[in-house]
C-alpha positions as MATLAB code, in Angstrom:
seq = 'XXXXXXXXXXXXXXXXXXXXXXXXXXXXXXXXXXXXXXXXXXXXXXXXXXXXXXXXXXXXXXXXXXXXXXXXXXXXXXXXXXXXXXXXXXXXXXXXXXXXXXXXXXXXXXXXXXXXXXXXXXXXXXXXXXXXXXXXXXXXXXXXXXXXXXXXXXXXXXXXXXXXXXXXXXXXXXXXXXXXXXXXXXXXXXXXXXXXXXXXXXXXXXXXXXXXXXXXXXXXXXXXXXXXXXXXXXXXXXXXXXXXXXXXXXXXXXXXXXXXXXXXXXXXXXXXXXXXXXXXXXXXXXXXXXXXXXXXXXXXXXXXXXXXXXXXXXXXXXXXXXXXXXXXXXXXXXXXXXXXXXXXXXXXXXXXXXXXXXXXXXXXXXXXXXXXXXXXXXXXXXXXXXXXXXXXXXXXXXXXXXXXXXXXXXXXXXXXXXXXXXXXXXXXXXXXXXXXXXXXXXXXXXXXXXXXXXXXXXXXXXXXXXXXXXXXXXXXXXXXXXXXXXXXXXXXXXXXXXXXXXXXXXXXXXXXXXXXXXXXXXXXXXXXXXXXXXXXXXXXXXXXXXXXXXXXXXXXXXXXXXXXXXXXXXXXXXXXXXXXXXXXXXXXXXXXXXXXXXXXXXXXXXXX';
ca = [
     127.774  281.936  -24.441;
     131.266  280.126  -23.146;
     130.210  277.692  -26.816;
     129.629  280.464  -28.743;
     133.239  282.439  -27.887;
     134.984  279.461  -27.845;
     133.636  279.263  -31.772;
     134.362  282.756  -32.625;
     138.347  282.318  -31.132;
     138.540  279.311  -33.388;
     137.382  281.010  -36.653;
     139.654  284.055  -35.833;
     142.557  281.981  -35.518;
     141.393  280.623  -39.082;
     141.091  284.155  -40.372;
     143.509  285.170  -43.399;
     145.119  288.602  -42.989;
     144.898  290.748  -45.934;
     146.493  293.713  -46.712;
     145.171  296.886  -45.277;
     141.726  297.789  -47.399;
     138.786  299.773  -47.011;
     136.378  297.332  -45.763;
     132.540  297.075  -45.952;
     130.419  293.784  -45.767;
     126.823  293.641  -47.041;
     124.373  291.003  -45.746;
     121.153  290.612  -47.622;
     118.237  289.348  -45.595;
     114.534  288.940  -46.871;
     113.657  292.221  -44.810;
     116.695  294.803  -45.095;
     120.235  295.146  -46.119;
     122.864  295.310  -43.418;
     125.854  297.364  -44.501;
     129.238  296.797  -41.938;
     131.920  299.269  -42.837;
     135.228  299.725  -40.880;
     136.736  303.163  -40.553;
     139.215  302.230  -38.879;
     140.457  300.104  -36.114;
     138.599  301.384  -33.561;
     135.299  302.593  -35.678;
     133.252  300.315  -37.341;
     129.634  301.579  -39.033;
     126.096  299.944  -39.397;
     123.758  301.163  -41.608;
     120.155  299.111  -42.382;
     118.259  299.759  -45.077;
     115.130  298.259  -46.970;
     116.030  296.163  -50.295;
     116.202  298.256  -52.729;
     116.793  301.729  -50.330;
     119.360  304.231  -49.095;
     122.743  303.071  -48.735;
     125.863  303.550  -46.744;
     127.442  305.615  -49.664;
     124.029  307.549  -50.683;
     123.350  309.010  -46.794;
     123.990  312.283  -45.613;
     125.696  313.166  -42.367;
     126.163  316.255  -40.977;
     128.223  315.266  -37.779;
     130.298  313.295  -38.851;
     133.571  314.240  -40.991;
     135.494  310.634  -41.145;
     135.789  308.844  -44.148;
     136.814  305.361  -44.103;
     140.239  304.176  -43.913;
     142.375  301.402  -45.566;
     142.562  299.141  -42.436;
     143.935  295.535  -41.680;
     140.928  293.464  -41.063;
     141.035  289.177  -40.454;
     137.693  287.940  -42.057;
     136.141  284.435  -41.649;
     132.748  283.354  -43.245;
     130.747  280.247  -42.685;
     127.475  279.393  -43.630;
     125.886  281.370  -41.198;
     128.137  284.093  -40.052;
     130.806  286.771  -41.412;
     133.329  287.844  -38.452;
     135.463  290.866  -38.997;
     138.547  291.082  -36.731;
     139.802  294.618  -36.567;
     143.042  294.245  -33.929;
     140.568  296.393  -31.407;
     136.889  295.281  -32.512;
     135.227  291.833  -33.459;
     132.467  292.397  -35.526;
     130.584  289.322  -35.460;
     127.357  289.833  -38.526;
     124.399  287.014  -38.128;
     124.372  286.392  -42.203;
     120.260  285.482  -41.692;
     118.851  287.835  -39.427;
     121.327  290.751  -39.916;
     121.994  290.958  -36.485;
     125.564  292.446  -35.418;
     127.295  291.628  -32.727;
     130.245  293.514  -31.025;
     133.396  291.684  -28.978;
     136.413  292.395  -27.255;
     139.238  290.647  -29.463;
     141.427  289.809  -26.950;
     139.213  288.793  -23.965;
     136.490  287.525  -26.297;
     133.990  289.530  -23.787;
     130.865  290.464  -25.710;
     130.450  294.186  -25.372;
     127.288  294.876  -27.553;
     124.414  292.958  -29.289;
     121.332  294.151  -31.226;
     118.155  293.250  -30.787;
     117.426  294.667  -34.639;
     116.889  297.110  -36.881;
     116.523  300.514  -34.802;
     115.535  304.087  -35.552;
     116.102  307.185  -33.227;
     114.026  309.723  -31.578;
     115.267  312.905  -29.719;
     114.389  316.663  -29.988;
     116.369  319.290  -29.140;
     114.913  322.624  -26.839;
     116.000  324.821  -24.123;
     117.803  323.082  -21.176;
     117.588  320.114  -23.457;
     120.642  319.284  -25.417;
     119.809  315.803  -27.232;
     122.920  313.927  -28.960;
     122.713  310.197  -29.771;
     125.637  309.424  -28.337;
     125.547  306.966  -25.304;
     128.869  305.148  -23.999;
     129.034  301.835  -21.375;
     131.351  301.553  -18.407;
     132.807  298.368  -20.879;
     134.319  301.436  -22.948;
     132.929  301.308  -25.802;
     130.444  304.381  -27.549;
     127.527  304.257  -29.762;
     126.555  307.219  -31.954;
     123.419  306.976  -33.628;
     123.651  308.965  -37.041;
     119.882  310.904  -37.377;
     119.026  314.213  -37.330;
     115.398  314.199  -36.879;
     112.835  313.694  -34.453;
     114.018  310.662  -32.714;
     113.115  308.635  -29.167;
     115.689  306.929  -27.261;
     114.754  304.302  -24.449;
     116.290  302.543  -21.375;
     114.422  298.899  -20.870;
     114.291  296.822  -17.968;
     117.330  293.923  -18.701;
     119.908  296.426  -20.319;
     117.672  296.601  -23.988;
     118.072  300.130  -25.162;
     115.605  301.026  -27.576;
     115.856  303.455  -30.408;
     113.276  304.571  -33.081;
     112.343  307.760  -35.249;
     109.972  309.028  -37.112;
     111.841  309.475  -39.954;
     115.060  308.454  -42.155;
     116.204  306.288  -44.999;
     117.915  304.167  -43.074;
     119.160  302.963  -39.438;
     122.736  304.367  -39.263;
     125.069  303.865  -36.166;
     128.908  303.942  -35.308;
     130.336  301.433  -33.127;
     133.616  302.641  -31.063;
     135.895  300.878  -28.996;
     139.191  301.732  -28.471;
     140.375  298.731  -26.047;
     137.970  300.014  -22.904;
     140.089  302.972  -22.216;
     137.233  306.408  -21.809;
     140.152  309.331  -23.024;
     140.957  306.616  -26.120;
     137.426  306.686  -26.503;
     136.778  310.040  -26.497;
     139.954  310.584  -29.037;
     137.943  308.302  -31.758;
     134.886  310.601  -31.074;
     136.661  313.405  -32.256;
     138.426  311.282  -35.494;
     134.762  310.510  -36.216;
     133.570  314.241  -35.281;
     136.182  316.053  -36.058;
     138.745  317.913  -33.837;
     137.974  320.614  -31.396;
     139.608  323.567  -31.746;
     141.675  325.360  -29.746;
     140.037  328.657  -28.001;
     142.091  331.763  -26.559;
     143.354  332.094  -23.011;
     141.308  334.468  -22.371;
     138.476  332.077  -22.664;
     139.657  330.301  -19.648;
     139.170  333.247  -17.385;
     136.143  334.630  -15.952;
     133.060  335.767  -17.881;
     130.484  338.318  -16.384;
     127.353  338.642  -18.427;
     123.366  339.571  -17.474;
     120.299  339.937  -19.335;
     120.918  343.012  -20.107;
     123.548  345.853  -20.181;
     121.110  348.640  -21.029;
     123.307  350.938  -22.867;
     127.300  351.692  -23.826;
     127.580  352.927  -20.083;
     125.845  350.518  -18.432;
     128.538  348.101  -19.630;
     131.606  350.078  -19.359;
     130.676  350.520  -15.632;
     130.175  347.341  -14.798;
     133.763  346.367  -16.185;
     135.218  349.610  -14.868;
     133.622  348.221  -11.253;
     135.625  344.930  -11.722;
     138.783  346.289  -12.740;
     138.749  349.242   -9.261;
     137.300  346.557   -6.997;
     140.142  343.905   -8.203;
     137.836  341.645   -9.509;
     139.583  339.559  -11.937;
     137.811  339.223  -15.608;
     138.646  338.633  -19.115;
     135.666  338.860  -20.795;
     131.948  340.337  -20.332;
     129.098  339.935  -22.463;
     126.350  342.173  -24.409;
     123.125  340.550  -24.300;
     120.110  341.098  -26.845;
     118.261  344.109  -27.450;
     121.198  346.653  -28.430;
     119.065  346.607  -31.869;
     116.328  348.282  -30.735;
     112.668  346.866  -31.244;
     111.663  343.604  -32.006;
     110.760  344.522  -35.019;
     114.722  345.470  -35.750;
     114.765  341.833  -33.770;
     118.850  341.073  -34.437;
     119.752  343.075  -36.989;
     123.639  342.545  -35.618;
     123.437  346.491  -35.387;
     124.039  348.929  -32.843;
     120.357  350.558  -33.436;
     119.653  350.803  -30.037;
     120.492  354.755  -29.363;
     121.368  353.883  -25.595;
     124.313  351.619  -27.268;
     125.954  355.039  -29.370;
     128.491  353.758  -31.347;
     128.880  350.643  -30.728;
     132.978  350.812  -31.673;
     133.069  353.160  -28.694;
     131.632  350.171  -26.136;
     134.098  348.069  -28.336;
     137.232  350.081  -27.556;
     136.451  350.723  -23.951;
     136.561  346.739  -23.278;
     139.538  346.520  -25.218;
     141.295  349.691  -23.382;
     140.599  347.637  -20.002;
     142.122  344.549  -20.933;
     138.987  342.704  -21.473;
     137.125  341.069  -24.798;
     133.668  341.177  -25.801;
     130.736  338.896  -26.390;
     127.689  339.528  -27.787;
     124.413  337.785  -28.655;
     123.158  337.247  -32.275;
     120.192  334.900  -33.049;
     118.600  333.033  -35.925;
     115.884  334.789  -36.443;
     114.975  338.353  -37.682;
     112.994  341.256  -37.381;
     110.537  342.242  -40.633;
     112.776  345.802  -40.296;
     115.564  344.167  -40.965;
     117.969  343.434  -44.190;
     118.273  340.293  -43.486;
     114.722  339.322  -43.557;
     114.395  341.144  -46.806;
     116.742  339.410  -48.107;
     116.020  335.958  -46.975;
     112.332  335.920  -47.414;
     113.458  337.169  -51.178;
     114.701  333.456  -51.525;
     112.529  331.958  -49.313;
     114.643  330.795  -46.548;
     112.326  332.160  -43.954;
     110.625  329.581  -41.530;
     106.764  330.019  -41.022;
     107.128  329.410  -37.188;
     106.344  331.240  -34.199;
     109.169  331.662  -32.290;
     110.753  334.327  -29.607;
     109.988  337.323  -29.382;
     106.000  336.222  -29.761;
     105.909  339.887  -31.513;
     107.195  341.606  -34.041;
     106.811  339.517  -36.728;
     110.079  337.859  -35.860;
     110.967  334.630  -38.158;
     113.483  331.803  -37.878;
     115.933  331.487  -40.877;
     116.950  328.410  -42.732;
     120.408  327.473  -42.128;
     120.499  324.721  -44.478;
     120.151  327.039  -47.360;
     124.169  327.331  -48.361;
     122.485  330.798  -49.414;
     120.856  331.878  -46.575;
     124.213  331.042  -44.409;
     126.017  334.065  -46.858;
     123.755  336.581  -46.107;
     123.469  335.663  -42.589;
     127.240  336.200  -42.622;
     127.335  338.838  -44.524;
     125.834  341.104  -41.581;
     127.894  339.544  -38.996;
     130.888  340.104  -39.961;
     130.178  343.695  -39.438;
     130.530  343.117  -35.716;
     133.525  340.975  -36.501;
     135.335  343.675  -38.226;
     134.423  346.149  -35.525;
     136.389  344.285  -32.749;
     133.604  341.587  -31.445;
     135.382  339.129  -29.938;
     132.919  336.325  -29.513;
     129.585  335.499  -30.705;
     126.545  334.227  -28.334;
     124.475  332.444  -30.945;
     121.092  331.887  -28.715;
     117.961  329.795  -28.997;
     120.048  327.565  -31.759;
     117.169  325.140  -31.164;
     116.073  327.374  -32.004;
     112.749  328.559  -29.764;
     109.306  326.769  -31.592;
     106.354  327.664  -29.695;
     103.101  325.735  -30.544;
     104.419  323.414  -33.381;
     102.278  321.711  -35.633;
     102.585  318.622  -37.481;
     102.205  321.324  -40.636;
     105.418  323.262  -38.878;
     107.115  319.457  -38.491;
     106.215  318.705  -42.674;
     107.919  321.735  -43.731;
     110.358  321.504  -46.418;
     113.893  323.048  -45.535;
     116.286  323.563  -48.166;
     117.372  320.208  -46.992;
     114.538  317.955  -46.024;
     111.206  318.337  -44.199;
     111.796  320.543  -40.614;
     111.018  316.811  -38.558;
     114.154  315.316  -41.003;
     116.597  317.787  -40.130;
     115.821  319.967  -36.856;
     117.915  318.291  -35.054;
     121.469  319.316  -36.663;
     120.048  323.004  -36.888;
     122.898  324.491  -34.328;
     125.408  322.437  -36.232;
     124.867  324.155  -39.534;
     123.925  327.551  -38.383;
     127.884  327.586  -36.093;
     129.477  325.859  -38.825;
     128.029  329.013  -41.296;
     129.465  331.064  -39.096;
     133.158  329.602  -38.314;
     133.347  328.897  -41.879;
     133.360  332.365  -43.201;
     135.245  333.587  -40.257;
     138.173  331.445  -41.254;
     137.590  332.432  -44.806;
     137.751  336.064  -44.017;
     141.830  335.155  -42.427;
     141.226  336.991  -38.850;
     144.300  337.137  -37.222;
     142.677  336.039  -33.901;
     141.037  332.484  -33.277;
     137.096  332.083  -33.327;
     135.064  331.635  -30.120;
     131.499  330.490  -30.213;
     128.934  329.934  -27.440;
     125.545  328.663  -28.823;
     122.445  327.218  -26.951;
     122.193  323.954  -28.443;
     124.328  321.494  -29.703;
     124.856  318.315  -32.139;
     127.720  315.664  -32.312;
     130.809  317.147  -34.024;
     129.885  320.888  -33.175;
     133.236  320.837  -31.362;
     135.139  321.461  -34.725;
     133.231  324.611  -35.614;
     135.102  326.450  -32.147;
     131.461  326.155  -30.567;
     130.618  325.228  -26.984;
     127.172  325.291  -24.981;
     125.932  326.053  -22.016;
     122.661  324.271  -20.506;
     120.247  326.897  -21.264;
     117.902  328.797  -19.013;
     118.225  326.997  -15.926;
     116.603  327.976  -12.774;
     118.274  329.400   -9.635;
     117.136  326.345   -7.497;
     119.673  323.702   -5.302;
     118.132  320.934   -7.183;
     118.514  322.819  -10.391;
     122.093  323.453   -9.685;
     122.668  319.632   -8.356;
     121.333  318.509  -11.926;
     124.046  320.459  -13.778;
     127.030  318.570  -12.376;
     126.119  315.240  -14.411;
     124.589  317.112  -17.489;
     128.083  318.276  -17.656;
     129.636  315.444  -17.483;
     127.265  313.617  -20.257;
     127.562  316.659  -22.884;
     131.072  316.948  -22.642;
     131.585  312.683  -22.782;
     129.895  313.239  -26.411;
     133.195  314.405  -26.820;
     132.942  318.496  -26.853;
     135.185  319.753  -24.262;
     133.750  323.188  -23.479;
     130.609  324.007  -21.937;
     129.155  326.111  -18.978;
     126.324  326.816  -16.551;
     124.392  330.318  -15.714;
     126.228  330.737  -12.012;
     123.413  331.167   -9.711;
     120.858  330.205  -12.414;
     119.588  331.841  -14.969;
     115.694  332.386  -13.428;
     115.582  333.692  -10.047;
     111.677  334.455   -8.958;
     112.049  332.894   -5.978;
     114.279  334.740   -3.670;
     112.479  337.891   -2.099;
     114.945  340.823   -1.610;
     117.454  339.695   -5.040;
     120.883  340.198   -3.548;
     119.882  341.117   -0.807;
     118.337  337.597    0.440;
     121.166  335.108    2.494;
     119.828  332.036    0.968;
     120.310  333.141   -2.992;
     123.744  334.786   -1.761;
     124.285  331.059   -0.225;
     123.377  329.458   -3.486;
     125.307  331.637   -5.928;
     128.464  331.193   -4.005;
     128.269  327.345   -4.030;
     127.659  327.403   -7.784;
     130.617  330.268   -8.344;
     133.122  327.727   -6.332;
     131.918  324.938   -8.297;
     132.249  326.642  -11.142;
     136.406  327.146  -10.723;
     136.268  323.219  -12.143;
     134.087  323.947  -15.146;
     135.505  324.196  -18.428;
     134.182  328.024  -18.844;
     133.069  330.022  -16.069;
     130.836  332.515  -17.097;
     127.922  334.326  -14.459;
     124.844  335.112  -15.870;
     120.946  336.231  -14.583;
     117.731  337.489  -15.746;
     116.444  340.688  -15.255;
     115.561  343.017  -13.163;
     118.311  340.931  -11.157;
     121.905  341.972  -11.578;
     124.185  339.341   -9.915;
     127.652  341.071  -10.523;
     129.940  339.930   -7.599;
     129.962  343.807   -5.957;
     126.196  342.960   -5.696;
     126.020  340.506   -3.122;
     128.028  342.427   -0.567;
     131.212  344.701    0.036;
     134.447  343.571    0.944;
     135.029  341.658    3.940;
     131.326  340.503    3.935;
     131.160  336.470    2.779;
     129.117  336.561    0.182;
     131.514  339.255   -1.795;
     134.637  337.570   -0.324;
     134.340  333.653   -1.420;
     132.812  334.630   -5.005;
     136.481  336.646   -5.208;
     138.654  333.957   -3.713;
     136.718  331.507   -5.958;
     137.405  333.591   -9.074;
     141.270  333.877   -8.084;
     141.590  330.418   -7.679;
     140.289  330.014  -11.157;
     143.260  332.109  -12.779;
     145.821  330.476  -10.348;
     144.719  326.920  -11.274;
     143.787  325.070  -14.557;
     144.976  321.855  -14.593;
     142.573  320.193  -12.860;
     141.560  316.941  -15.395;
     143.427  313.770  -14.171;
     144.434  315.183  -10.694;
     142.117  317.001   -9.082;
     138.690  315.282   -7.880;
     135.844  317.688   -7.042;
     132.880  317.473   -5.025;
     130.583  320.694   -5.127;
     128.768  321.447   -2.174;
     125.118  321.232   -3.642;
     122.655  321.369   -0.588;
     122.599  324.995    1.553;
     124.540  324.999    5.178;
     124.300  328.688    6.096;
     120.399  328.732    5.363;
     117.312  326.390    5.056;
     117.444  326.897    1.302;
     114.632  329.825    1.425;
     115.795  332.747    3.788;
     116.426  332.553    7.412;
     120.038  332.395    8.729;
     120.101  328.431   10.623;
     123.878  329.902   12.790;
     125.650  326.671   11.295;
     129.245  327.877    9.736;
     129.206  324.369    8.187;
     128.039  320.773    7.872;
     129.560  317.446    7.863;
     130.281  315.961    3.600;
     131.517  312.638    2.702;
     133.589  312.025   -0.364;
     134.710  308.477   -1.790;
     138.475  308.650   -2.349;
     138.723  306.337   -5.800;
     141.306  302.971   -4.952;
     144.847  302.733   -5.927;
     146.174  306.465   -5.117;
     146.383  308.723   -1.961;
     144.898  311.959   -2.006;
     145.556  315.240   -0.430;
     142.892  317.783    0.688;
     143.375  320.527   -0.968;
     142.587  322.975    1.978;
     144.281  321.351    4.585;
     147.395  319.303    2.894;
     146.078  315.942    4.876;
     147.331  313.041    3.128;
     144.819  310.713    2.945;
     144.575  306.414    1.422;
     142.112  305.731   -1.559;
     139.405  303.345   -1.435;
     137.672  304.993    1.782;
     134.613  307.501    2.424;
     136.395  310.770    4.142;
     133.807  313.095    6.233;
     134.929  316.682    7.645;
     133.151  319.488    8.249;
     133.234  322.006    5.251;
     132.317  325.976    5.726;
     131.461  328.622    3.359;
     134.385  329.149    2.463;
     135.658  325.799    1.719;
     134.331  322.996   -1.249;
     135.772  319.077   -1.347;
     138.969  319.321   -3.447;
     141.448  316.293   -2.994;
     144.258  316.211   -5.356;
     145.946  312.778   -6.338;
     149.630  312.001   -4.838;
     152.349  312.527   -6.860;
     150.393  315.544   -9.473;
     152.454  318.127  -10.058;
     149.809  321.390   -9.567;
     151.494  324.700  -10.949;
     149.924  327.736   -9.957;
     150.297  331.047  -12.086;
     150.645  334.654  -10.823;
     147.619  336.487   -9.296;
     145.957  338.217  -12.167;
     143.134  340.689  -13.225;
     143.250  339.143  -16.629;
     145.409  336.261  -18.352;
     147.523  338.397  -20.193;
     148.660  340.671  -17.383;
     151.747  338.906  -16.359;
     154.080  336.015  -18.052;
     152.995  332.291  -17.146;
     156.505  331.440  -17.172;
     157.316  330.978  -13.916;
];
């Protein structure tokens, strides 16, 4: 290895330094073609391909938006090896086996080696967001450019493995922006595309349940919130305010217990809050959208939810289809909607079959393509909204996700999760993996979406434990946003009145969030994810709290956030934490600012 860098230096030092051009390098081998393109300084792109297939220049992408830039690059070539020097990435090409090999140019530190030509295998479903995106503690990232069905693998010795079942070609993206993770993240989004920027209000608290059962329903809940000075900025509409399955999302107020719906509109608005509501890809057989979309075909034979009615999937990579599923949207738009849920963006395909996985799309069979399916349906949508020139900025929450969705104003949330400590432990890192693909917003169900297993609902100490641990927890996540299933109606009001805990630290937990939003460099968290009060089923145990250790990360102090303690980095700190309390140290010398208490973000100036 020490041979082999101390050969690579050498021929860099021989490298001539052209002027800045867009550079590719093709290496021939008696298997494949291996195309190296830089982007740019920090990007540099691999596709493989069999002689005589699908180039660099011929392929597809839906994620990704850069196009290659005119870059300085130093290039040697022997006899058996091209090395491109970028300034941030060596690119080191094996000119008879294809092989490409990735290095640090200034410590000469290998960072990433092939083992050969790979293909990718992931599927995207409920409480399963795949992207092909993985990233090393070196710094650098790896996106993996497919679509369809795909398998990724971890092997004993570091190999990671990557097939799929289909494409034209291997295609992957190589970034490394000198080690540094928020450099690396920034060349996600050049390769991506940028996120957008949301609304304050979006920062605030969301209260949403499966289901507000009618106009009323609704406006009580918020008018609840607003007389028991409950802060919130936005609450949500679930399905069903169609009507029938058969009239399965017909972006309507159908539903007679709904009225009008402008009159539910203009209530939220009148108390200071905004309005989201769930649409779907799929339609009813009632409904003029499926007329019109089974008229051109763009209908999807699959069985999907609701298992009746006759409900079908559309076909968002039909430019066609995408207009006329807009074209009934913006109905809601122009009413005064001020988000859009877009659920099951998997979307929801019960009992596939490897005739479902052979279907054509408008864009390639269903295994080809399934996997960018919330991409293009969100980017159908955000594209005509900015089209249409709405004065106010777009804000879309969807169910599943691909790499780039960020630049379509679309975040997730990790599905229908179950109201379980485990469950909730499990969120913290899924978190932190889907938002390291480089999409900064995304969200849990507080308290869990499923919640069978708690006799008595709100009523039960150990699920009035649980959803107070995930509603402090979730002060720290990018959008806060409570949600349940039915019957179960998890409102804060619900768990208690005031004075009584479980009312009292959802409250202080939800004022917290509009006093403090800074919390990315300077603030370390650690949720309290096992139950203290209860034994995690029922029974009151008569602890008031339990003993959590933290690591303190080297080279600052830190200050408890509850108690002011100063305390050194680089050490484990236990104390005793009680309902009322989470591990929050913030790092010496952050300057926190904390705004004015609010029922809503726009109540009072932030200028103080």
């Amino acid at each position: 290895m020490k041979k082999c860098l101390f050969l690579l230096s050498a021929l860099l030092l021989l490298a001539a330094c052209a002027g800045p051009k867009v550079v590719r390098e093709t290496v021939e081998t008696d298997q494949f073609v291996c195309e190296v393109t830089v982007y740019a300084p920090d990007v540099v792109r691999v596709v493989k391909y069999p002689l005589g297939g699908v180039g660099a220049s011929q392929k597809k992408s839906y994620s990704v938006v850069m196009e290659p830039q005119k870059t300085r690059v130093k290039r040697v070539e022997n006899k058996g090896a091209v090395v491109l020097n970028t300034g941030k990435i060596v690119a080191f090409i094996d000119k008879a086996t294809g092989q490409v090999t990735f290095s640090d140019p200034v410590s000469g530190r290998r960072l990433l080696q092939e083992a050969g030509s790979k293909k990718v295998h992931l599927w995207n479903e409920n409480m399963h967001i795949y992207i092909p995106f993985f990233c090393s503690e070196k710094g650098y990232g790896v996106y993996w450019d497919n679509p369809g069905m795909s398998d990724f693998e971890d092997e004993p010795g570091g190999k990671t493995v990557m097939t799929s079942e289909v494409g034209d070609c291997s295609d992957l993206y190589f970034l490394y922006a000198g080690g540094d993770m928020d450099a690396l993240m920034a060349t996600e989004r050049k390769l991506g595309g940028k996120a957008t920027m949301f609304p304050l209000w979006v920062h605030g608290y969301w209260q949403c349940r499966e289901r507000y059962h009618s106009t009323e329903e609704l406006c009580e809940a918020l008018r609840t919130h607003r007389e028991m000075g409950i802060p919130l900025d936005c609450i949500v509409q679930d399905w069903q305010y169609w009507g029938e399955n058969e009239n399965w999302n017909s972006m309507r107020f159908d539903n007679p217990l709904y009225e009008r719906g402008d009159t539910m509109i203009a209530n939220v608005h009148n108390n200071h809050a905004h309005l989201a509501i769930s649409i779907w890809p799929d339609f009813g057989p009632l409904t003029p959208q499926f007329k019109e979309l089974e008229a051109i075909d763009a209908l999807l034979p699959f069985k999907t939810w609701p298992m009746t009615g006759g409900v079908k999937i559309y076909d968002p990579f039909n430019p066609q289809a995408r207009e006329i599923y807009w074209k009934y949207l913006e109905g809601l738009v122009d009413q005064g909607v001020d988000a859009l849920w877009s659920d099951s963006t998997e979307p929801d395909h019960f009992y596939p079959t490897k005739e479902d996985d052979d279907y054509r799309t408008a864009d390639g069979t269903w295994r080809s393509v399934r996997n960018a399916f919330p991409l293009v349906t969100n980017m159908g949508i955000y594209d005509n909204y900015r089209a249409k020139g709405y004065a106010k900025r777009a804000v879309q929450m969807t169910r599943s996700a691909s790499f780039g969705i960020q630049r379509y104003a679309t975040f997730s949330w990790s599905g229908d999760v179950q109201s379980r400590w485990n469950v909730f432990r499990a969120q913290i890192p899924s978190g932190l993996d889907y938002t390291i693909c480089g999409i900064p917003y995304w969200n849990t169900d507080i308290g869990g979406f499923f919640n069978w297993f708690y006799e008595g609902g709100t009523d039960n100490v150990a699920l009035k434990e649980l959803q107070v641990r995930w509603m402090q927890w979730s002060v720290f996540v990018p959008v806060m946003r409570n949600h349940t299933s039915g019957p179960l109606t998890t409102e804060v009001y619900r768990f208690g009145a005031p004075g009584e805990w479980a009312f009292d630290e959802q409250l202080n937990a939800i004022k917290l969030r509009y006093n403090e939003y800074l919390f990315g460099p300077s603030i370390l968290v650690h949720p309290v994810t096992e139950p203290v009060l209860t034994d995690g089923k029922a029974a009151l145990t008569g602890a008031t709290g339990a003993p959590f250790t933290t690591y303190l990360p080297a080279g600052t102090a830190w200050y408890d956030f509850q108690t002011g303690e100063c305390l050194e980095g680089g050490q484990e700190y236990t104390r005793e934490y009680t309902i009322s309390e989470i591990p929050v140290f913030v790092k010496a010398g952050a300057i926190l600012p904390f705004g004015p208490d609010v029922q809503y973000t726009s109540e009072k100036p932030w200028d103080s």
